[in-house]
C-alpha positions as a printed NumPy array, in Angstrom:
array([[-38.168, -25.688,  14.088],
       [-38.228, -22.85 ,  16.595],
       [-35.965, -20.806,  14.336],
       [-38.924, -20.396,  11.986],
       [-41.281, -19.143,  14.695],
       [-41.046, -15.591,  16.07 ],
       [-42.72 , -16.615,  19.333],
       [-39.566, -18.45 ,  20.377],
       [-37.142, -15.603,  19.614],
       [-37.674, -14.101,  23.073],
       [-36.602, -17.314,  24.834],
       [-33.003, -17.656,  25.895],
       [-31.134, -20.24 ,  23.835],
       [-30.083, -22.154,  26.952],
       [-33.658, -22.418,  28.234],
       [-34.864, -23.466,  24.799],
       [-32.186, -26.167,  24.593],
       [-32.951, -27.412,  28.108],
       [-36.679, -27.549,  27.327],
       [-36.031, -29.472,  24.115],
       [-33.924, -31.952,  26.044],
       [-36.613, -32.409,  28.699],
       [-39.246, -32.929,  26.007],
       [-37.059, -35.503,  24.239],
       [-36.364, -37.359,  27.492],
       [-40.078, -37.393,  28.259],
       [-41.135, -38.492,  24.772],
       [-38.663, -41.374,  24.734],
       [-39.293, -42.414,  28.379],
       [-35.628, -41.898,  29.237],
       [-36.206, -40.442,  32.666],
       [-36.81 , -36.989,  33.989],
       [-34.839, -33.921,  34.864],
       [-32.038, -35.053,  37.145],
       [-30.152, -32.981,  39.718],
       [-27.117, -33.147,  37.423],
       [-29.1  , -31.666,  34.524],
       [-30.482, -29.014,  36.843],
       [-27.011, -28.108,  38.083],
       [-25.362, -27.83 ,  34.677],
       [-28.279, -26.176,  32.877],
       [-29.199, -23.837,  35.704],
       [-32.899, -24.634,  35.276],
       [-35.168, -26.645,  37.509],
       [-37.782, -28.806,  35.883],
       [-40.695, -26.577,  36.867],
       [-39.059, -23.589,  35.122],
       [-39.11 , -25.538,  31.859],
       [-42.641, -26.966,  31.934],
       [-44.452, -24.095,  30.138],
       [-41.892, -24.037,  27.333],
       [-41.908, -27.838,  27.031],
       [-45.688, -27.726,  26.544],
       [-45.347, -25.025,  23.892],
       [-42.685, -27.044,  22.086],
       [-44.856, -30.146,  22.067],
       [-47.722, -28.057,  20.695],
       [-45.396, -26.76 ,  17.961],
       [-44.729, -30.351,  16.893],
       [-48.429, -30.868,  16.215],
       [-48.485, -28.225,  13.486],
       [-48.365, -29.478,   9.941],
       [-45.551, -27.863,   7.99 ],
       [-46.403, -24.92 ,   5.808],
       [-45.64 , -25.371,   2.137],
       [-42.83 , -22.824,   2.231],
       [-41.333, -23.819,   5.593],
       [-40.976, -27.574,   5.448],
       [-37.211, -27.816,   4.873],
       [-36.455, -28.567,   8.528],
       [-39.049, -31.352,   8.712],
       [-37.825, -32.775,   5.418],
       [-34.211, -32.741,   6.551],
       [-34.921, -34.434,   9.863],
       [-37.221, -36.978,   8.256],
       [-34.194, -38.56 ,   6.595],
       [-32.599, -41.728,   7.856],
       [-29.271, -39.931,   8.424],
       [-31.003, -37.921,  11.177],
       [-32.797, -40.97 ,  12.602],
       [-36.134, -39.738,  11.185],
       [-36.815, -37.731,  14.336],
       [-39.269, -35.455,  12.517],
       [-41.528, -38.454,  12.03 ],
       [-41.922, -39.081,  15.768],
       [-45.448, -38.257,  16.85 ],
       [-45.83 , -35.53 ,  19.478],
       [-47.058, -36.517,  22.907],
       [-50.672, -36.229,  23.902],
       [-50.919, -33.067,  26.01 ],
       [-52.623, -34.842,  28.914],
       [-49.928, -37.524,  29.039],
       [-47.259, -34.839,  28.854],
       [-48.887, -33.007,  31.777],
       [-48.858, -36.198,  33.855],
       [-45.229, -36.958,  33.088],
       [-44.103, -33.405,  33.795],
       [-45.831, -33.468,  37.179],
       [-43.699, -36.461,  38.146],
       [-40.44 , -34.708,  37.18 ]])
């Protein structure tokens, strides 16, 4: 979804990927940012928090009529319907990120 938004073009692809992973781990209650993830990604959890919040906010947007192909694709069963997962409440996300 970030490919459709110019605001994310300035972010490095590795930081964007790491932030997406942290958001997914947080949304699914699969744990936080581990020392292993920090070592291999090169990012500590606190470096990712602002981008994670922006990504979660991006998920709250309803798709525009012309730009809904990504949501449609990832709403299919073959992709585990991940586009249908509700974004986290921002306050809950803040709490969980503080504990990472």
